[in-house]
Coordinates of C-alpha atoms in Angstrom, one line a residue:
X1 CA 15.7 10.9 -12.7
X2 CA 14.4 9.7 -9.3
X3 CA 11.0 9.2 -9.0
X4 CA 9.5 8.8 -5.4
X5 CA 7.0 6.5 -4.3
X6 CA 5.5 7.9 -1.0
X7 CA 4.3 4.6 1.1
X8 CA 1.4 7.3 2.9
X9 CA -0.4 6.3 5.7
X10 CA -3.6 3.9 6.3
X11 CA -5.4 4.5 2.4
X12 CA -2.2 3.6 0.4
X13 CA -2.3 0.0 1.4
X14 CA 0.5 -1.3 -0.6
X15 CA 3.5 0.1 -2.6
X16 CA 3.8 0.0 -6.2
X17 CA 6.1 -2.5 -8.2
X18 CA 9.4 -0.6 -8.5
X19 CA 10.7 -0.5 -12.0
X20 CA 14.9 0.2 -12.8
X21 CA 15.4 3.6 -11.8
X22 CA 12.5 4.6 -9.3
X23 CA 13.2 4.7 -5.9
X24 CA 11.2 4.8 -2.4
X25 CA 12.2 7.5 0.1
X26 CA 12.4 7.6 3.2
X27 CA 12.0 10.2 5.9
X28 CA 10.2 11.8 8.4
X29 CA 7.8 13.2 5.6
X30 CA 7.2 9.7 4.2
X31 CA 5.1 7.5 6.3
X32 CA 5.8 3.3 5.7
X33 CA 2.8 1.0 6.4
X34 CA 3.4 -2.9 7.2
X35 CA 2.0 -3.6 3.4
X36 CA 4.3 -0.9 1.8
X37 CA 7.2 -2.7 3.8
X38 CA 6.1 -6.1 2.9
X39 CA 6.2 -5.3 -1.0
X40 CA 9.6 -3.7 -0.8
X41 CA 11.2 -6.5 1.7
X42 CA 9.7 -9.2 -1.3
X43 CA 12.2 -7.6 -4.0
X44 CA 15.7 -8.7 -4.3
X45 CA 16.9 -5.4 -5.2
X46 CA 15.5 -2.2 -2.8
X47 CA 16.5 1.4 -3.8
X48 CA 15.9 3.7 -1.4
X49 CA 16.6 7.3 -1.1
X50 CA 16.0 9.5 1.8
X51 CA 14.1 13.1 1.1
X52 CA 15.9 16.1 1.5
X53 CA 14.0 16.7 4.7
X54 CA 16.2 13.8 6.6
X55 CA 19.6 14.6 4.9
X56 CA 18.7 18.3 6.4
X57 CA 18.0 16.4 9.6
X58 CA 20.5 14.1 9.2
X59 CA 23.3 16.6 8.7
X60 CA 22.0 18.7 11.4
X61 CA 21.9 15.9 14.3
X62 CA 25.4 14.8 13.6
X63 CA 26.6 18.4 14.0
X64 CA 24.9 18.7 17.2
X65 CA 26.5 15.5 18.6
X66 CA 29.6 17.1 17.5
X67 CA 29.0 20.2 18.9
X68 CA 28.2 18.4 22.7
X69 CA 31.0 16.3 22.5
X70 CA 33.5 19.3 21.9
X71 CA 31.9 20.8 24.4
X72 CA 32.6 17.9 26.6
X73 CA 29.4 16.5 27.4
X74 CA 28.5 12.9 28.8
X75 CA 27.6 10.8 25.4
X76 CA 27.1 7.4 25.8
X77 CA 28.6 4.8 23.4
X78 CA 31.1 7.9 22.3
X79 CA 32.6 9.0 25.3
X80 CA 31.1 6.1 27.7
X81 CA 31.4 2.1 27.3
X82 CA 28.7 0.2 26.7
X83 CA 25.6 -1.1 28.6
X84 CA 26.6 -1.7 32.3
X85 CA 30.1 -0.5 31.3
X86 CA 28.2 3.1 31.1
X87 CA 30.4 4.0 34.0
X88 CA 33.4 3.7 32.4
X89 CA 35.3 5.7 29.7
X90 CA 35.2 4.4 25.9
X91 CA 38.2 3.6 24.0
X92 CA 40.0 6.7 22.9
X93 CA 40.3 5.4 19.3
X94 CA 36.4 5.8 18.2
X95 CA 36.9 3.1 15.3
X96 CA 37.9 0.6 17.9
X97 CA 35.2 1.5 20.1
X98 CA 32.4 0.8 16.9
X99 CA 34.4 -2.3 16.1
X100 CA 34.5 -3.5 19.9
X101 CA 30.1 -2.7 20.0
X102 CA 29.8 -4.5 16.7
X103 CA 31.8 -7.5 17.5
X104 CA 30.9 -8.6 20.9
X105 CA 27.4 -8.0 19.8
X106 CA 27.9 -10.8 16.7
X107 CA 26.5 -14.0 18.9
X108 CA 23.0 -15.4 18.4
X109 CA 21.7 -18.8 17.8
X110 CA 19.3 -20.7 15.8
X111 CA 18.6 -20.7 12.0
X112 CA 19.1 -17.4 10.0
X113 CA 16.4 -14.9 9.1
X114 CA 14.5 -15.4 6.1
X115 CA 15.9 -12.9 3.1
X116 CA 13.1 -11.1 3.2
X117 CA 12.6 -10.3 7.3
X118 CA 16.5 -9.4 7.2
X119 CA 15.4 -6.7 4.1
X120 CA 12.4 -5.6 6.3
X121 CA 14.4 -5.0 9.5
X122 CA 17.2 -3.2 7.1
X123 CA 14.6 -0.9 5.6
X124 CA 12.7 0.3 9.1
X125 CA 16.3 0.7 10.7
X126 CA 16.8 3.1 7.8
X127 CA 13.4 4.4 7.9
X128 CA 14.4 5.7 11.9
X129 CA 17.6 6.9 11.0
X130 CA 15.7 8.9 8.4
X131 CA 14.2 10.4 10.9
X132 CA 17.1 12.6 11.8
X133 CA 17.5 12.2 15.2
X134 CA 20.5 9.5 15.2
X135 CA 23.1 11.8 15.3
X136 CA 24.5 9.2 12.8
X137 CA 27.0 10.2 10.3
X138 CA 25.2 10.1 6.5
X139 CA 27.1 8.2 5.0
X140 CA 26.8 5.1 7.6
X141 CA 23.1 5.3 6.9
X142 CA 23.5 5.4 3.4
X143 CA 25.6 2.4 4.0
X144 CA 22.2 0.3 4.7
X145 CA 20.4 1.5 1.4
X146 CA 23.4 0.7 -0.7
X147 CA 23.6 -2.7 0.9
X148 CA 19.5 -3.1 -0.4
X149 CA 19.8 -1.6 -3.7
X150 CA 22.7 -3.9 -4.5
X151 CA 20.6 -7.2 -3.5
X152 CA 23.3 -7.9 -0.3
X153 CA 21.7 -9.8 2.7
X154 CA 23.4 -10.1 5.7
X155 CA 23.3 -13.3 7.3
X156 CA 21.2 -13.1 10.6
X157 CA 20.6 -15.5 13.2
X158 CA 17.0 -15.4 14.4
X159 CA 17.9 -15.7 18.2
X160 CA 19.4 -13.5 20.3
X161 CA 17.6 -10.4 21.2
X162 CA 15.2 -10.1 24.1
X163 CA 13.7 -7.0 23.0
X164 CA 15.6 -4.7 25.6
X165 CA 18.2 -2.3 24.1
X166 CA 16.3 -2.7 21.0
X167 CA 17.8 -5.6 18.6
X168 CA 21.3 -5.4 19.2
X169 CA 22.6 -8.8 18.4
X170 CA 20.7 -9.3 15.1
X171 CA 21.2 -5.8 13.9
X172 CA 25.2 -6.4 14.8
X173 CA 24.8 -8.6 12.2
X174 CA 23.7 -6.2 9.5
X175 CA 26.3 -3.7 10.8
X176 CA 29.1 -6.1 10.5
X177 CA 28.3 -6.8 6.7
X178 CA 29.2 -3.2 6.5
X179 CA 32.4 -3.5 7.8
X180 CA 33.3 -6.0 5.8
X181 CA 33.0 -8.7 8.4
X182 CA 30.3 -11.4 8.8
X183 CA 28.4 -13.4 6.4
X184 CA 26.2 -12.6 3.3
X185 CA 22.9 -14.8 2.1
X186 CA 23.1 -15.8 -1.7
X187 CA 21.0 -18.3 -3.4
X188 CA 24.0 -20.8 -3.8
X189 CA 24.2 -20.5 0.4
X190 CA 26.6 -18.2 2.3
X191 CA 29.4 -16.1 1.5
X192 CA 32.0 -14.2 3.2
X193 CA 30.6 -10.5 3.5
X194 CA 33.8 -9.0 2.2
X195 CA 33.6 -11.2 -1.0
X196 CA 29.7 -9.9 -1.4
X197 CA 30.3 -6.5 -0.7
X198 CA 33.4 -6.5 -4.1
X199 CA 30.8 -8.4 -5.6
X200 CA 28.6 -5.3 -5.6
X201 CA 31.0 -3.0 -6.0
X202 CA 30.8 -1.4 -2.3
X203 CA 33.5 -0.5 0.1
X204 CA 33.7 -1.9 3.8
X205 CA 32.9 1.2 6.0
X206 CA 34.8 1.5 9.8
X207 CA 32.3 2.7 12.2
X208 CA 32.3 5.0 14.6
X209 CA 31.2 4.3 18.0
X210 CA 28.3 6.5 17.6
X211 CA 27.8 5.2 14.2
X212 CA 27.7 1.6 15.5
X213 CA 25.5 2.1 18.2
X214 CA 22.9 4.2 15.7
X215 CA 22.7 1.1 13.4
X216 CA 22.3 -1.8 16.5
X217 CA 19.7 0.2 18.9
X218 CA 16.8 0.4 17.8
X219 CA 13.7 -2.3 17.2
X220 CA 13.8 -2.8 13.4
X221 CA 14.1 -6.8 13.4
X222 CA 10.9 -7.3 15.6
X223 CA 9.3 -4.4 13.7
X224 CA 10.4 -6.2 10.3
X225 CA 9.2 -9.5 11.5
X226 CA 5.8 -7.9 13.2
X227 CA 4.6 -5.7 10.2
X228 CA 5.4 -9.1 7.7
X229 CA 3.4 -11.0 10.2
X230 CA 0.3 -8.5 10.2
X231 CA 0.4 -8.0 7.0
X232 CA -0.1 -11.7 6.5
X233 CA -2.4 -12.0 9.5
X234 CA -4.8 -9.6 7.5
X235 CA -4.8 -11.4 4.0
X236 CA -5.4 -15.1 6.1
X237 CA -8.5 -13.3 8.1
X238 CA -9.7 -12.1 5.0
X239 CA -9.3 -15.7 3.7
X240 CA -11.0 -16.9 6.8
X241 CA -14.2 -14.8 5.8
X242 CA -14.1 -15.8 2.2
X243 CA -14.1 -19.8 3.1
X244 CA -17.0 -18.6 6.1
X245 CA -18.7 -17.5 3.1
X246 CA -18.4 -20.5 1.0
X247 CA -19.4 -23.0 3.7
X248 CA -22.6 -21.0 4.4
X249 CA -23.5 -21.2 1.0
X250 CA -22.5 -25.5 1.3
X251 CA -24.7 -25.8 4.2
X252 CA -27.6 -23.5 2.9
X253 CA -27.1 -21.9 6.9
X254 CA -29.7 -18.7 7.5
X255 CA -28.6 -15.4 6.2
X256 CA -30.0 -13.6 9.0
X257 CA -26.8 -14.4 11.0
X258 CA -25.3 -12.4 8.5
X259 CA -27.9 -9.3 8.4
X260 CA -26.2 -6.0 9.0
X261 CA -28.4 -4.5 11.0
X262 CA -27.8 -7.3 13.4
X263 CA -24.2 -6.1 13.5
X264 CA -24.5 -2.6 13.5
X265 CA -26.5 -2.8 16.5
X266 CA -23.5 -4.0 18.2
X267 CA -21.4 -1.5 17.3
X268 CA -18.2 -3.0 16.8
X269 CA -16.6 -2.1 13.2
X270 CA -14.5 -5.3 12.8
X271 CA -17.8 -7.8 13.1
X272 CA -19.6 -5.3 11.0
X273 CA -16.7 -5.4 8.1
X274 CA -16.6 -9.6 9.0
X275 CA -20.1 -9.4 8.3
X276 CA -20.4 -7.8 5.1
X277 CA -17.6 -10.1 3.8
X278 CA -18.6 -12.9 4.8
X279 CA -21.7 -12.0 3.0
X280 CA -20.5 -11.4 0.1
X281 CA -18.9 -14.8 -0.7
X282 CA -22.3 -16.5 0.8
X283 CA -24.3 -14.5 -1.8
X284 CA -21.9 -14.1 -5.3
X285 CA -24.0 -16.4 -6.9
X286 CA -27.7 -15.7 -5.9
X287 CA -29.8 -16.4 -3.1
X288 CA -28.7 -19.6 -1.0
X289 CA -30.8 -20.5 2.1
X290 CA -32.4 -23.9 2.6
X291 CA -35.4 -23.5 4.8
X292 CA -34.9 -27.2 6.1
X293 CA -31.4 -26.0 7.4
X294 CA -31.9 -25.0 11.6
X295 CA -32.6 -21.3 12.7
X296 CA -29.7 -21.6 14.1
X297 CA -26.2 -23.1 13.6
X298 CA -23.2 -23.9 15.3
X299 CA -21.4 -21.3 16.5
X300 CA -18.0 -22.0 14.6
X301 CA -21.0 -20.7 11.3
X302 CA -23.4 -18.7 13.1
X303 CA -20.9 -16.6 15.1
X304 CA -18.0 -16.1 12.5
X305 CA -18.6 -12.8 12.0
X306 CA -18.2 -12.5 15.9
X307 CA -14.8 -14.0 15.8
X308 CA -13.4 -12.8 12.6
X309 CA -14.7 -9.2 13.3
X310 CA -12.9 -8.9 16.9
X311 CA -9.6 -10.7 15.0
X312 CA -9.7 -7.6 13.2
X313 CA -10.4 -5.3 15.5
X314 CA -7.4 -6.8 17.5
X315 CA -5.3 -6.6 14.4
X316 CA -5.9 -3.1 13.9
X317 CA -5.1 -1.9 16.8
X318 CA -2.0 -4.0 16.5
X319 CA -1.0 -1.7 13.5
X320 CA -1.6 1.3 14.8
X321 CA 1.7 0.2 17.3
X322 CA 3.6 -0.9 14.4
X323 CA 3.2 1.3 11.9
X324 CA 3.7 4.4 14.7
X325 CA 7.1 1.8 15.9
X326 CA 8.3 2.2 11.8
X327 CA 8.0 5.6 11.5
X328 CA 9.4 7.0 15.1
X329 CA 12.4 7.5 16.4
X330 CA 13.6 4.2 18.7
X331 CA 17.6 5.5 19.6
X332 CA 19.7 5.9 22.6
X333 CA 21.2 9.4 22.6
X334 CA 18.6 10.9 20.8
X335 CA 19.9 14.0 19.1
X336 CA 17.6 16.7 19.8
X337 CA 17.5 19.0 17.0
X338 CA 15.4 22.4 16.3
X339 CA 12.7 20.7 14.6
X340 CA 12.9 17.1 15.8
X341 CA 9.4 17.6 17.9
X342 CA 6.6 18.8 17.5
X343 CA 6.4 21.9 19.5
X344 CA 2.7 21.3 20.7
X345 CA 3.6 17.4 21.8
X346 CA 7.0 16.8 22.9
X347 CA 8.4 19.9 23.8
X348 CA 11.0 21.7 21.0
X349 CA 14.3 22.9 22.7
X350 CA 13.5 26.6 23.6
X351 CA 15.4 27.7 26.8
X352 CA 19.6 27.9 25.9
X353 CA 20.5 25.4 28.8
X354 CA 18.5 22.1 27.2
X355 CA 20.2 19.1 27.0
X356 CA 20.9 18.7 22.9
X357 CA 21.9 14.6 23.6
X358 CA 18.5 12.9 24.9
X359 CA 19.7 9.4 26.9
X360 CA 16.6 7.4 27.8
X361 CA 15.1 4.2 26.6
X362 CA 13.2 4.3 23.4
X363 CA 14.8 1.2 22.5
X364 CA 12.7 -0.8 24.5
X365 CA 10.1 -3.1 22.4
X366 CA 7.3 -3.1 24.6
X367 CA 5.0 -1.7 22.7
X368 CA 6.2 -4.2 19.4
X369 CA 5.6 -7.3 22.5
X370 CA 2.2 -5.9 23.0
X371 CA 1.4 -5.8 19.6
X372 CA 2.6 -8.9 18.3
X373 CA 1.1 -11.1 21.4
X374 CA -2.2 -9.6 19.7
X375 CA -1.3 -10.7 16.6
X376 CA -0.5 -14.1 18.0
X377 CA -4.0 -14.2 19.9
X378 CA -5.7 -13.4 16.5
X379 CA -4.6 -16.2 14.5
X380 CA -4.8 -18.7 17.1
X381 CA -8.7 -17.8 17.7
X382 CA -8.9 -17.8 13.4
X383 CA -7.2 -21.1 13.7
X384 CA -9.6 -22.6 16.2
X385 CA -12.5 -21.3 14.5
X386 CA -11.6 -23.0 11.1
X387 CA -10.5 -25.7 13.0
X388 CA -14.3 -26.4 13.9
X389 CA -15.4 -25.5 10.5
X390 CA -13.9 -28.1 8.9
X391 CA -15.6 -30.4 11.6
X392 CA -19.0 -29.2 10.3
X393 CA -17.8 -30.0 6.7
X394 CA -16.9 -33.5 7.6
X395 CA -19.7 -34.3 9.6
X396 CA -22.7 -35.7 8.6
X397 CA -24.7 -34.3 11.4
X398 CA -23.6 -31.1 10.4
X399 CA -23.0 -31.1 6.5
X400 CA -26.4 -32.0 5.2
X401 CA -25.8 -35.9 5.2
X402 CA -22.9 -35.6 3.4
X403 CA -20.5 -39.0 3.9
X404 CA -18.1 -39.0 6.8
X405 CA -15.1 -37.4 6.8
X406 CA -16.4 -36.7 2.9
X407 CA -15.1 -40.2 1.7
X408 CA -16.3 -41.2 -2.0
X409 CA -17.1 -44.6 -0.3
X410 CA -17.3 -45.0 3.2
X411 CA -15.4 -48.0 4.7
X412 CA -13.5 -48.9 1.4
X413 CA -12.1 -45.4 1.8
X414 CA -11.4 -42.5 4.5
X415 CA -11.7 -39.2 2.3
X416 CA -9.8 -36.1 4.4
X417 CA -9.6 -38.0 7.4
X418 CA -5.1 -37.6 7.4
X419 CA -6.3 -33.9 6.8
X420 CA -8.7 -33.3 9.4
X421 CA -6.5 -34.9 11.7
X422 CA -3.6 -32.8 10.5
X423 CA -5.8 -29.8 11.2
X424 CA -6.2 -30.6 14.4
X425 CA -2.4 -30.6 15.0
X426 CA -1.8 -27.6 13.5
X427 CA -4.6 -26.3 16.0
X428 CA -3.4 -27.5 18.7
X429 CA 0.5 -26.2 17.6
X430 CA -1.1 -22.7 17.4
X431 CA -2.3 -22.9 20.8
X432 CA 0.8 -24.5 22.6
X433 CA 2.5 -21.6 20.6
X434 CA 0.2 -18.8 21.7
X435 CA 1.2 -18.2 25.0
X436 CA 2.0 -13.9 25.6
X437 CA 5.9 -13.2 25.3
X438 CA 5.5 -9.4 26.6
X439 CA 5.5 -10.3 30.1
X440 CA 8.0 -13.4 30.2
X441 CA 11.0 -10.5 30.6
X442 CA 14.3 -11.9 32.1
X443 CA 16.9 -10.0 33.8
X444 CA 20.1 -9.8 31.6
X445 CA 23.1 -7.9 30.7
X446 CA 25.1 -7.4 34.4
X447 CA 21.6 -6.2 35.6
X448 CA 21.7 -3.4 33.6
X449 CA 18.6 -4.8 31.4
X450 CA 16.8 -5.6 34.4
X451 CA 13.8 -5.8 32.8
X452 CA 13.2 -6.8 29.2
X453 CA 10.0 -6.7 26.6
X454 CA 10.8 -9.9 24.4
X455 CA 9.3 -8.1 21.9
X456 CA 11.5 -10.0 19.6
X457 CA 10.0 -13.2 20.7
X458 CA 6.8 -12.4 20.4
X459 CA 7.4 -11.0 16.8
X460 CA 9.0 -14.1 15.8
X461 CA 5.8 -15.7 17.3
X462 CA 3.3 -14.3 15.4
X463 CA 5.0 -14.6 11.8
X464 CA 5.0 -18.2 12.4
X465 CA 1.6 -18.4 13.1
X466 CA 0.7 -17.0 9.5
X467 CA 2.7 -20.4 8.5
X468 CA 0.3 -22.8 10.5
X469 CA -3.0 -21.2 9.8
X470 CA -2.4 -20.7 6.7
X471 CA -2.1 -24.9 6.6
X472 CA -5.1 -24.9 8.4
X473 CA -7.3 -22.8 5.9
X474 CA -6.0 -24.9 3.2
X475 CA -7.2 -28.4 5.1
X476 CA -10.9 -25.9 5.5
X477 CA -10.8 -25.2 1.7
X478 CA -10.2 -28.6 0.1
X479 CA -13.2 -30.2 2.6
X480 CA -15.2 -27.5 1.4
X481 CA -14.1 -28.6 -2.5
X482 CA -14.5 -32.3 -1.6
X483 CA -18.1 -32.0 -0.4
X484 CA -18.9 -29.9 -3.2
X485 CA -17.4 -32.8 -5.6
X486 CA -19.3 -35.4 -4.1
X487 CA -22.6 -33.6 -4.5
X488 CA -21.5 -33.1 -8.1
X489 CA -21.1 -36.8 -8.2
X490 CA -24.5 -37.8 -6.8
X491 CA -22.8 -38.7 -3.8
X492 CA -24.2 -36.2 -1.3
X493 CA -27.5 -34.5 -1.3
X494 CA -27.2 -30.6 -1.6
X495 CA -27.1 -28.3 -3.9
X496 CA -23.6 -27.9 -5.9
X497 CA -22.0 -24.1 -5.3
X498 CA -19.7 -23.2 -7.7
X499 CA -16.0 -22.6 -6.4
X500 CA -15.2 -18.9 -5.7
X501 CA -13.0 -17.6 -8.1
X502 CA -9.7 -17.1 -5.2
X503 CA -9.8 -20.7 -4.5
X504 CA -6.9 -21.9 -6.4
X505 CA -6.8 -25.0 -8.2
X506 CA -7.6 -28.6 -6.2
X507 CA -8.5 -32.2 -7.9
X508 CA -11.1 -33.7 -5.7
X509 CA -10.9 -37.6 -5.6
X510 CA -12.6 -40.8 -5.1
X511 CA -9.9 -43.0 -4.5
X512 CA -7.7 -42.0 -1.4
X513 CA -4.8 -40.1 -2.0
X514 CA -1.8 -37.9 0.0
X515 CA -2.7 -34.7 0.4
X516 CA 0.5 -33.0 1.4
X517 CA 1.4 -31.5 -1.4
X518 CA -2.0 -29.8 -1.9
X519 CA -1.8 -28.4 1.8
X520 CA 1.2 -26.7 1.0
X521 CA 0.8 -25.4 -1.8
X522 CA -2.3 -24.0 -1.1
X523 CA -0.9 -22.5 2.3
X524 CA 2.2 -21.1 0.8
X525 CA 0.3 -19.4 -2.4
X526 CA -2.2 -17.7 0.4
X527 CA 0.8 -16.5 2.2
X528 CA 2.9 -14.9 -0.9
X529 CA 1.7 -11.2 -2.7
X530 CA 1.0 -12.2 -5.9

């Protein structure tokens, strides 16, 4: 028996493990969150199932595109060509017209999509077909879930979409696997789709050219790649305050930086929520002010819950654009059923002449650009800020006397001076890489995408900054457990604070040694789910 698992809105933060036999639905009574879709995209295997509210919706758009075709009506990509071929009539053979989109649409460039990213795109594709406003046959979008339930990746290449008419070239991709055509991700490398798809005991499935266009236009690879990247964005922000914590118990700095009153009075509720965690860390093992310390510090200390707070403000507004981008409707037709609006917002068909097929341009990514430049801008300021933090931990200006660049001996050895150094790289990586994407459109496609989001960029963008901070608040963490050792030691004054319980394993050292390994791993266990 099927049990459901309904990822719902902003309270249900995460979706539970799945375990043989359950499945997550999908529809337009199901709502996804980027944390929900982040633990599903994780899992080799995803079964899906869409509620019997989008296989009633489901049915029901694909009748009426059926119904305005036979009645002879204009319907792009079924009885038109495609893009700036709009003008012209489509192929008479509907298979070939599918197989035409689908193959002039398999270019791109560049390295392929992480397993994972091509699994998130897959599952928000599905998630808007769920929807029931396609006009998609059923059994093409049960094609996608099948393709996730049996562990199948497509082979993807990262470049190629600018964010316009949705993702067409990397979703191609997906859509060929279906057919039978392209390439398939495995562990051992790649594989011919055809030979995955017997492997997993599916069957290639022609498309129609409706069908075709229904699985290429819409936004779900820069939606995959932009709700992996915030939900990673969160986790490293929350990381951020937990080592802001730490450090002001290090330095002894003043709590009243940190008093909540001070926040509230502002008014902003990401400082305020900075603030309190921040705290937190600073105070899980008793009171830790020294009065010697100055009223006031640095800012990089002293104004962390300023930064960190408006990172998060910035990143939640950046959710509220994804998660409503997951859970719409991003198509061109739209199939305008009975109940596909509500009647209050977007107008439900009531007079008898109303266009049933709905050509517009909801496949544009704008709102995904905006949302991921955000993004982008939030980790590069997080970046910066621990950037100068671990500058007040290696400074003995700063760090209570502590040896420079917290070497065991200064002179006869350098302590994290490769790291701090390769901090500063990473920093200065984030910034060259922070530059907006929404507004760098360029004019494409015969002119027909005159102007274009690059929402796909920018969602690209952002998940790779998760990567470099990540790296950065490793370098922050071992300074803070290398000052910490040599107080230990007797080799810097200052009391010894005990390591916080999330910061994972690290051997502090006297004599010099790499630590490259140690970033990494660090970085990459910071960035995973478990």
């Amino acid at each position: 028996m099927t049990t459901a698992f309904l990822l719902a809105d902003h309270v249900q933060r995460a979706a539970a493990t799945l375990s043989p036999g359950d499945a997550v639905m999908l529809g337009p009574d199901v709502r996804l969150t980027c944390e929900g879709l982040e633990r599903l995209a994780g899992q080799a295997r995803v079964p899906l199932a869409f509620t019997a509210r989008s296989r009633e919706r489901m049915a029901a758009s694909a009748e009426v595109l059926a119904q305005a075709h036979a009645r002879g009506e204009p319907i792009y990509g079924l009885t038109t060509g495609f893009g700036p071929h709009v003008c012209y009539s489509a192929d008479e053979e509907s298979h070939q017209q599918g197989a035409g989109l689908i193959a002039h649409l398999a270019a791109g460039w560049g390295p392929m999509a992480e397993p994972a990213l091509v699994r998130a795109a897959l599952i928000v594709r599905s998630q808007a077909l769920a929807q029931g406003a396609s006009g998609i046959q059923p059994q093409a979008a049960q094609a996608l879930l099948d393709l996730l339930a049996k562990g199948v990746v497509p082979a993807i290449p990262c470049v190629g979409s600018v964010g316009a008419s949705g993702d067409l070239i990397p979703l191609a991709h997906a859509a060929r696997v279906l057919m039978g055509d392209g390439e398939v991700i495995t562990e051992s490398g790649r594989i011919p789709a055809a030979q995955a798809l017997r492997e997993a005991g599916l069957v290639p499935l022609p498309l129609s050219g409706r069908d075709a266009l229904a699985l290429v236009n819409g936004t779900a690879f820069m939606t995959g790649y932009a709700a992996l990247a915030l939900a990673r964005a969160e986790r490293l922000v929350a990381l951020a305050e937990k080592l802001t914590g730490w450090i002001y118990r290090l330095l002894g700095a003043r709590a009243q930086a940190l008093d909540p009153r001070l926040h509230h009075a502002r008014g902003h509720p990401g400082q305020s929520r900075s603030a309190v965690n921040i705290l937190a860390e600073a105070e899980r093992h008793g009171p830790w002010e020294d009065p010697s310390r100055p009223l006031q510090e640095v800012y990089s200390i002293r104004c962390a819950p300023q930064f960190l707070g408006a990172c998060r403000d910035q990143l939640d507004h950046a959710r509220a654009l994804i998660e409503r981008e997951i859970n719409g409707v991003n198509d061109n037709p739209v199939i305008a059923i009975e109940d596909a609006f509500d009647a209050t917002a977007q107008g439900k068909l009531d007079s008898p002449g109303a266009p049933s097929v709905l050509h517009g341009g909801n496949f544009q990514g704008q709102q995904i650009a905006f949302a991921c430049d955000a993004i982008n801008t939030a980790l590069v300021q997080v970046g910066l800020l621990v950037e100068r933090q671990i500058d007040v931990l290696v400074n003995p200006d700063l760090n209570g006397k502590a040896p420079l660049l917290l070497a065991w001996q200064p002179g006869a050895t350098s302590g994290v001076a490769g790291a701090q150094i390769t901090a500063s790289a990473i920093a200065a990586e984030m910034r060259h890489h922070g530059l907006p994407a929404a507004n760098a459109t360029i004019p494409t496609n015969g002119r027909n995408q005159d102007v274009v989001s690059m929402g796909t960029l920018a969602s690209r963008m952002a998940f790779d900054q998760t990567d470099r901070l990540a790296a950065i608040l490793a370098i922050g963490s071992i300074c803070a457990a290398q000052l910490n050792f040599l107080r230990a030691q007797g080799r810097a004054p200052g009391k010894v604070a005990q390591a916080p319980p999330w910061m994972l394993p690290f051997e502090p050292f006297k004599l010099d040694r790499p630590l490259h390994k140690d970033i990494e791993r660090l970085a990459q266990a910071w960035l995973s789910l478990a």
